[in-house]
PDB file of C-alpha atoms and ligand atoms in Angstrom:
ATOM      1  CA  MET B 849     118.575 128.956 106.071  1.00 49.00           C
ATOM      2  CA  GLU B 850     118.450 128.719 102.263  1.00 48.00           C
ATOM      3  CA  SER B 851     116.109 130.753 100.222  1.00 52.00           C
ATOM      4  CA  ASN B 852     112.918 128.643  99.904  1.00 57.00           C
ATOM      5  CA  ASN B 853     111.687 130.319  96.781  1.00 65.00           C
ATOM      6  CA  GLN B 854     108.881 132.151  98.483  1.00 85.00           C
ATOM      7  CA  LYS B 855     106.948 128.985  99.402  1.00 92.00           C
ATOM      8  CA  LYS B 856     104.941 129.482 102.500  1.00 96.00           C
ATOM      9  CA  VAL B 857     105.722 126.684 104.918  1.00 98.00           C
ATOM     10  CA  LEU B 858     104.263 125.676 108.293  1.00 98.00           C
ATOM     11  CA  VAL B 859     105.418 123.386 111.007  1.00 98.00           C
ATOM     12  CA  VAL B 860     102.794 122.143 113.450  1.00 98.00           C
ATOM     13  CA  TYR B 861     103.846 119.964 116.332  1.00 98.00           C
ATOM     14  CA  TYR B 862     102.903 118.574 119.607  1.00 98.00           C
ATOM     15  CA  SER B 863     105.622 117.710 122.217  1.00 98.00           C
ATOM     16  CA  TYR B 864     105.361 116.533 125.772  1.00 97.00           C
ATOM     17  CA  ASP B 865     109.010 116.120 126.742  1.00 95.00           C
ATOM     18  CA  ASN B 866     110.451 118.436 124.081  1.00 97.00           C
ATOM     19  CA  SER B 867     112.071 116.108 121.702  1.00 97.00           C
ATOM     20  CA  THR B 868     109.690 116.667 118.936  1.00 98.00           C
ATOM     21  CA  LYS B 869     109.836 120.268 119.711  1.00 98.00           C
ATOM     22  CA  THR B 870     113.598 120.507 119.159  1.00 97.00           C
ATOM     23  CA  ILE B 871     113.230 118.795 115.858  1.00 98.00           C
ATOM     24  CA  ALA B 872     110.284 120.950 114.855  1.00 98.00           C
ATOM     25  CA  GLU B 873     112.313 124.139 115.688  1.00 98.00           C
ATOM     26  CA  MET B 874     115.159 122.881 113.493  1.00 97.00           C
ATOM     27  CA  ILE B 875     112.877 122.090 110.575  1.00 98.00           C
ATOM     28  CA  ALA B 876     111.132 125.508 110.860  1.00 98.00           C
ATOM     29  CA  ASN B 877     114.408 127.265 111.011  1.00 97.00           C
ATOM     30  CA  GLU B 878     115.763 125.491 107.860  1.00 96.00           C
ATOM     31  CA  THR B 879     112.654 125.952 105.742  1.00 97.00           C
ATOM     32  CA  GLY B 880     111.782 129.476 106.932  1.00 96.00           C
ATOM     33  CA  ALA B 881     108.525 128.134 108.235  1.00 97.00           C
ATOM     34  CA  ASP B 882     105.930 129.545 110.648  1.00 97.00           C
ATOM     35  CA  LEU B 883     106.021 127.257 113.766  1.00 98.00           C
ATOM     36  CA  PHE B 884     102.874 126.313 115.675  1.00 98.00           C
ATOM     37  CA  GLU B 885     102.738 124.270 118.929  1.00 98.00           C
ATOM     38  CA  LEU B 886      99.526 122.426 119.703  1.00 98.00           C
ATOM     39  CA  VAL B 887      98.700 122.944 123.385  1.00 98.00           C
ATOM     40  CA  PRO B 888      95.829 120.797 124.744  1.00 96.00           C
ATOM     41  CA  LEU B 889      93.577 122.639 127.334  1.00 94.00           C
ATOM     42  CA  GLU B 890      93.707 121.005 130.762  1.00 81.00           C
ATOM     43  CA  GLU B 891      90.099 120.487 131.816  1.00 76.00           C
ATOM     44  CA  SER B 892      88.694 118.989 135.069  1.00 75.00           C
ATOM     45  CA  GLY B 893      85.689 117.432 133.248  1.00 77.00           C
ATOM     46  CA  GLY B 894      85.314 115.250 130.179  1.00 83.00           C
ATOM     47  CA  LYS B 895      86.887 111.997 129.104  1.00 89.00           C
ATOM     48  CA  ARG B 896      90.189 111.204 130.743  1.00 90.00           C
ATOM     49  CA  VAL B 897      92.543 108.456 129.564  1.00 93.00           C
ATOM     50  CA  LYS B 898      95.850 107.428 131.222  1.00 94.00           C
ATOM     51  CA  TYR B 899      98.522 107.100 128.595  1.00 95.00           C
ATOM     52  CA  MET B 900     101.378 105.081 130.037  1.00 94.00           C
ATOM     53  CA  TRP B 901     105.027 104.691 128.754  1.00 95.00           C
ATOM     54  CA  GLU B 902     107.957 103.235 130.732  1.00 92.00           C
ATOM     55  CA  GLY B 903     106.746 104.416 134.089  1.00 91.00           C
ATOM     56  CA  GLU B 904     105.529 107.818 132.696  1.00 91.00           C
ATOM     57  CA  SER B 905     101.821 108.387 132.770  1.00 94.00           C
ATOM     58  CA  VAL B 906      99.916 111.161 131.226  1.00 94.00           C
ATOM     59  CA  ILE B 907      96.301 111.854 131.742  1.00 93.00           C
ATOM     60  CA  MET B 908      94.635 113.400 128.541  1.00 94.00           C
ATOM     61  CA  ASN B 909      91.316 113.372 126.807  1.00 94.00           C
ATOM     62  CA  PRO B 910      91.845 111.354 123.596  1.00 95.00           C
ATOM     63  CA  ASN B 911      90.347 114.273 121.755  1.00 95.00           C
ATOM     64  CA  PRO B 912      91.253 117.307 123.917  1.00 95.00           C
ATOM     65  CA  ARG B 913      90.292 120.815 123.195  1.00 95.00           C
ATOM     66  CA  LEU B 914      93.130 122.844 122.013  1.00 96.00           C
ATOM     67  CA  LYS B 915      94.277 126.284 123.090  1.00 96.00           C
ATOM     68  CA  ALA B 916      94.244 127.245 119.410  1.00 97.00           C
ATOM     69  CA  ILE B 917      94.573 125.759 115.974  1.00 96.00           C
ATOM     70  CA  PRO B 918      96.762 127.192 113.295  1.00 96.00           C
ATOM     71  CA  ASP B 919      95.399 130.050 111.338  1.00 93.00           C
ATOM     72  CA  LYS B 920      94.731 129.886 107.548  1.00 94.00           C
ATOM     73  CA  MET B 921      96.446 126.512 106.954  1.00 96.00           C
ATOM     74  CA  GLU B 922      95.020 126.571 103.481  1.00 94.00           C
ATOM     75  CA  ASP B 923      97.302 129.470 102.745  1.00 95.00           C
ATOM     76  CA  TYR B 924     100.487 127.339 103.070  1.00 97.00           C
ATOM     77  CA  ASP B 925     102.230 125.503 100.221  1.00 96.00           C
ATOM     78  CA  LEU B 926     103.882 122.914 102.561  1.00 98.00           C
ATOM     79  CA  ILE B 927     102.856 121.914 106.003  1.00 98.00           C
ATOM     80  CA  PHE B 928     104.995 119.547 108.178  1.00 98.00           C
ATOM     81  CA  PHE B 929     103.150 117.743 111.116  1.00 98.00           C
ATOM     82  CA  GLY B 930     105.271 116.435 113.938  1.00 98.00           C
ATOM     83  CA  THR B 931     104.171 114.111 116.858  1.00 98.00           C
ATOM     84  CA  PRO B 932     105.597 111.879 119.416  1.00 98.00           C
ATOM     85  CA  VAL B 933     104.215 108.390 119.257  1.00 98.00           C
ATOM     86  CA  TRP B 934     101.677 107.602 122.033  1.00 97.00           C
ATOM     87  CA  ALA B 935     100.244 104.322 122.487  1.00 96.00           C
ATOM     88  CA  MET B 936     101.523 103.402 119.124  1.00 96.00           C
ATOM     89  CA  SER B 937      99.722 106.266 117.488  1.00 97.00           C
ATOM     90  CA  TYR B 938      99.877 109.994 117.145  1.00 98.00           C
ATOM     91  CA  ALA B 939      99.415 112.056 120.243  1.00 98.00           C
ATOM     92  CA  PRO B 940      95.901 113.160 121.129  1.00 97.00           C
ATOM     93  CA  PRO B 941      96.286 116.840 120.249  1.00 98.00           C
ATOM     94  CA  PHE B 942      96.576 115.593 116.595  1.00 98.00           C
ATOM     95  CA  GLU B 943      93.398 113.733 116.794  1.00 97.00           C
ATOM     96  CA  SER B 944      91.743 117.070 117.748  1.00 97.00           C
ATOM     97  CA  LEU B 945      93.540 118.979 114.973  1.00 98.00           C
ATOM     98  CA  LEU B 946      92.923 116.369 112.228  1.00 96.00           C
ATOM     99  CA  ASN B 947      89.225 116.199 113.119  1.00 95.00           C
ATOM    100  CA  SER B 948      88.647 119.893 113.218  1.00 93.00           C
ATOM    101  CA  THR B 949      90.391 120.864 110.011  1.00 90.00           C
ATOM    102  CA  ARG B 950      89.710 119.948 106.375  1.00 88.00           C
ATOM    103  CA  LEU B 951      92.810 120.180 104.314  1.00 95.00           C
ATOM    104  CA  TYR B 952      92.734 119.731 100.614  1.00 95.00           C
ATOM    105  CA  GLY B 953      95.463 119.479  98.020  1.00 96.00           C
ATOM    106  CA  LYS B 954      98.226 120.479 100.270  1.00 97.00           C
ATOM    107  CA  ASN B 955     101.808 119.158 100.321  1.00 98.00           C
ATOM    108  CA  VAL B 956     102.138 117.545 103.762  1.00 98.00           C
ATOM    109  CA  ALA B 957     105.197 115.991 105.375  1.00 98.00           C
ATOM    110  CA  LEU B 958     105.041 113.926 108.498  1.00 98.00           C
ATOM    111  CA  PHE B 959     107.598 113.364 111.262  1.00 98.00           C
ATOM    112  CA  CYS B 960     107.425 111.442 114.562  1.00 98.00           C
ATOM    113  CA  THR B 961     109.619 110.606 117.523  1.00 98.00           C
ATOM    114  CA  HIS B 962     109.408 107.325 119.321  1.00 98.00           C
ATOM    115  CA  GLU B 963     111.139 104.676 121.355  1.00 97.00           C
ATOM    116  CA  GLY B 964     110.805 101.629 119.211  1.00 96.00           C
ATOM    117  CA  LEU B 965     107.111 101.005 118.931  1.00 97.00           C
ATOM    118  CA  MET B 966     105.736 103.306 116.315  1.00 96.00           C
ATOM    119  CA  GLY B 967     102.895 101.188 115.104  1.00 95.00           C
ATOM    120  CA  ILE B 968     101.217 102.468 112.008  1.00 96.00           C
ATOM    121  CA  VAL B 969     101.393 106.140 113.032  1.00 98.00           C
ATOM    122  CA  PHE B 970     101.977 107.501 109.554  1.00 98.00           C
ATOM    123  CA  GLN B 971      99.383 105.318 107.957  1.00 98.00           C
ATOM    124  CA  GLU B 972      96.937 106.595 110.561  1.00 98.00           C
ATOM    125  CA  MET B 973      97.713 110.364 109.806  1.00 98.00           C
ATOM    126  CA  ILE B 974      97.639 109.724 106.133  1.00 98.00           C
ATOM    127  CA  ASN B 975      94.173 108.238 106.377  1.00 97.00           C
ATOM    128  CA  LYS B 976      93.058 111.432 108.041  1.00 96.00           C
ATOM    129  CA  LEU B 977      94.829 113.486 105.484  1.00 97.00           C
ATOM    130  CA  LYS B 978      93.687 111.520 102.430  1.00 95.00           C
ATOM    131  CA  ASP B 979      92.816 114.610 100.243  1.00 96.00           C
ATOM    132  CA  ASN B 980      96.433 115.842 100.396  1.00 98.00           C
ATOM    133  CA  LYS B 981      99.735 114.970  98.931  1.00 98.00           C
ATOM    134  CA  ILE B 982     102.196 113.271 101.213  1.00 98.00           C
ATOM    135  CA  VAL B 983     105.647 114.569 100.247  1.00 98.00           C
ATOM    136  CA  GLY B 984     107.737 112.901 103.023  1.00 98.00           C
ATOM    137  CA  THR B 985     107.718 110.840 106.109  1.00 98.00           C
ATOM    138  CA  ILE B 986     110.594 110.331 108.664  1.00 98.00           C
ATOM    139  CA  ASP B 987     110.640 108.904 112.141  1.00 98.00           C
ATOM    140  CA  PHE B 988     113.303 109.546 114.796  1.00 97.00           C
ATOM    141  CA  TYR B 989     113.938 106.536 117.046  1.00 97.00           C
ATOM    142  CA  ASP B 990     115.014 107.452 120.644  1.00 96.00           C
ATOM    143  CA  PRO B 991     116.052 110.952 119.719  1.00 95.00           C
ATOM    144  CA  VAL B 992     117.243 111.604 123.368  1.00 94.00           C
ATOM    145  CA  GLY B 993     119.369 108.386 123.537  1.00 93.00           C
ATOM    146  CA  SER B 994     120.858 108.895 120.089  1.00 89.00           C
ATOM    147  CA  GLY B 995     121.452 112.581 120.673  1.00 93.00           C
ATOM    148  CA  ILE B 996     118.768 115.168 120.196  1.00 95.00           C
ATOM    149  CA  GLU B 997     121.165 117.508 118.170  1.00 94.00           C
ATOM    150  CA  TYR B 998     121.942 114.621 115.884  1.00 94.00           C
ATOM    151  CA  ALA B 999     118.216 113.922 115.375  1.00 95.00           C
ATOM    152  CA  ALA B1000     117.524 117.588 114.869  1.00 95.00           C
ATOM    153  CA  LYS B1001     120.192 117.830 112.199  1.00 95.00           C
ATOM    154  CA  ALA B1002     118.849 114.724 110.430  1.00 96.00           C
ATOM    155  CA  GLY B1003     115.509 116.518 110.509  1.00 97.00           C
ATOM    156  CA  ARG B1004     116.898 119.636 109.147  1.00 97.00           C
ATOM    157  CA  ASN B1005     118.473 117.709 106.219  1.00 98.00           C
ATOM    158  CA  TRP B1006     115.308 115.816 105.549  1.00 98.00           C
ATOM    159  CA  ALA B1007     113.261 118.994 105.590  1.00 98.00           C
ATOM    160  CA  ARG B1008     115.600 120.576 103.120  1.00 97.00           C
ATOM    161  CA  HIS B1009     115.071 117.731 100.638  1.00 97.00           C
ATOM    162  CA  VAL B1010     111.337 117.766 101.165  1.00 98.00           C
ATOM    163  CA  LEU B1011     111.210 121.535 100.522  1.00 97.00           C
ATOM    164  CA  LYS B1012     113.293 121.174  97.492  1.00 96.00           C
ATOM    165  CA  SER B1013     110.913 118.479  96.050  1.00 96.00           C
ATOM    166  CA  VAL B1014     107.990 120.787  96.403  1.00 95.00           C
ATOM    167  CA  ILE B1015     109.905 123.685  94.696  1.00 92.00           C
ATOM    168  CA  GLU B1016     111.210 121.542  92.012  1.00 88.00           C
ATOM    169  CA  PRO B1017     108.728 118.670  91.615  1.00 78.00           C
TER     170      PRO B1017
HETATM  171  C1  FMN K1471     102.137 108.812 127.400  1.00 63.41           C
HETATM  172  C2  FMN K1471     103.312 108.257 126.454  1.00 63.41           C
HETATM  173  C3  FMN K1471     102.956 107.234 125.595  1.00 63.41           C
HETATM  174  C4  FMN K1471     104.053 106.759 124.798  1.00 63.41           C
HETATM  175  N1  FMN K1471     103.779 105.677 123.962  1.00 63.41           N
HETATM  176  C5  FMN K1471     104.877 105.186 123.084  1.00 63.41           C
HETATM  177  C6  FMN K1471     104.615 104.136 122.230  1.00 63.41           C
HETATM  178  O1  FMN K1471     103.476 103.662 122.091  1.00 63.41           O
HETATM  179  N2  FMN K1471     105.580 103.757 121.311  1.00 63.41           N
HETATM  180  C7  FMN K1471     106.932 104.232 121.478  1.00 63.41           C
HETATM  181  O2  FMN K1471     107.730 103.902 120.705  1.00 63.41           O
HETATM  182  N3  FMN K1471     107.114 105.382 122.305  1.00 63.41           N
HETATM  183  C8  FMN K1471     106.079 105.915 123.152  1.00 63.41           C
HETATM  184  N4  FMN K1471     106.349 106.925 124.018  1.00 63.41           N
HETATM  185  C9  FMN K1471     107.753 107.539 123.948  1.00 63.41           C
HETATM  186  C10 FMN K1471     107.624 108.787 123.153  1.00 63.41           C
HETATM  187  O3  FMN K1471     107.164 108.650 121.868  1.00 63.41           O
HETATM  188  C11 FMN K1471     109.055 109.396 122.929  1.00 63.41           C
HETATM  189  O4  FMN K1471     109.705 109.495 124.085  1.00 63.41           O
HETATM  190  C12 FMN K1471     109.062 110.640 122.179  1.00 63.41           C
HETATM  191  O5  FMN K1471     110.351 110.880 121.689  1.00 63.41           O
HETATM  192  C13 FMN K1471     108.615 111.813 123.091  1.00 63.41           C
HETATM  193  O6  FMN K1471     108.452 113.013 122.424  1.00 63.41           O
HETATM  194  P1  FMN K1471     108.373 114.361 123.068  1.00 63.41           P
HETATM  195  O7  FMN K1471     109.744 114.582 123.788  1.00 63.41           O
HETATM  196  O8  FMN K1471     108.251 115.267 121.904  1.00 63.41           O
HETATM  197  O9  FMN K1471     107.222 114.314 123.979  1.00 63.41           O
HETATM  198  C14 FMN K1471     105.329 107.354 124.806  1.00 63.41           C
HETATM  199  C15 FMN K1471     105.599 108.400 125.720  1.00 63.41           C
HETATM  200  C16 FMN K1471     104.512 108.965 126.533  1.00 63.41           C
HETATM  201  C17 FMN K1471     104.771 110.168 127.394  1.00 63.41           C
END
């Protein structure tokens, strides 16, 4: 990891099948970031939606309660948000996070993993983060098929450039 010039960096991600997690870990390692995984609470009651993708089905509230949300996000200079694409949008835990936190004036970078139908996932996230500065976006198409190590390394290189652009605007 290179020195990040004392910038405080946070990587927040959700991952169901670990691809986004692998990339998030690589980005955090590269940028010296704190790493935070969003974990939805499994509840027996409440709204339940079946999300389907190629034979895989996941039942989750579209706005699930989270085990925890990141502490003091306002203290960070740069925040990466990473999500798999679900139903052509970001995964439900991000709906919960973005609805429950008000971020202003932060440098924010977005990454997602998907299998070819990413819809307008970044635009939807950007709409929720409209008071912040979007300093980068990157999507990883089929990170397992194309090699998760390869994708994670691409994520690492991207993250290095994003951080550099924040340190030396
Ligand atoms: C419930 C569910 C819904 C999905 N919906 C989409 C979709 O709309 N478009 C797409 O390209 N991929 C979709 N996928 C595939 C994931 O985005 C892709 O496999 C991603 O890399 C998984 O990330 P993860 O390993 O971090 O969970 C879906 C996967 C699941 C489990």
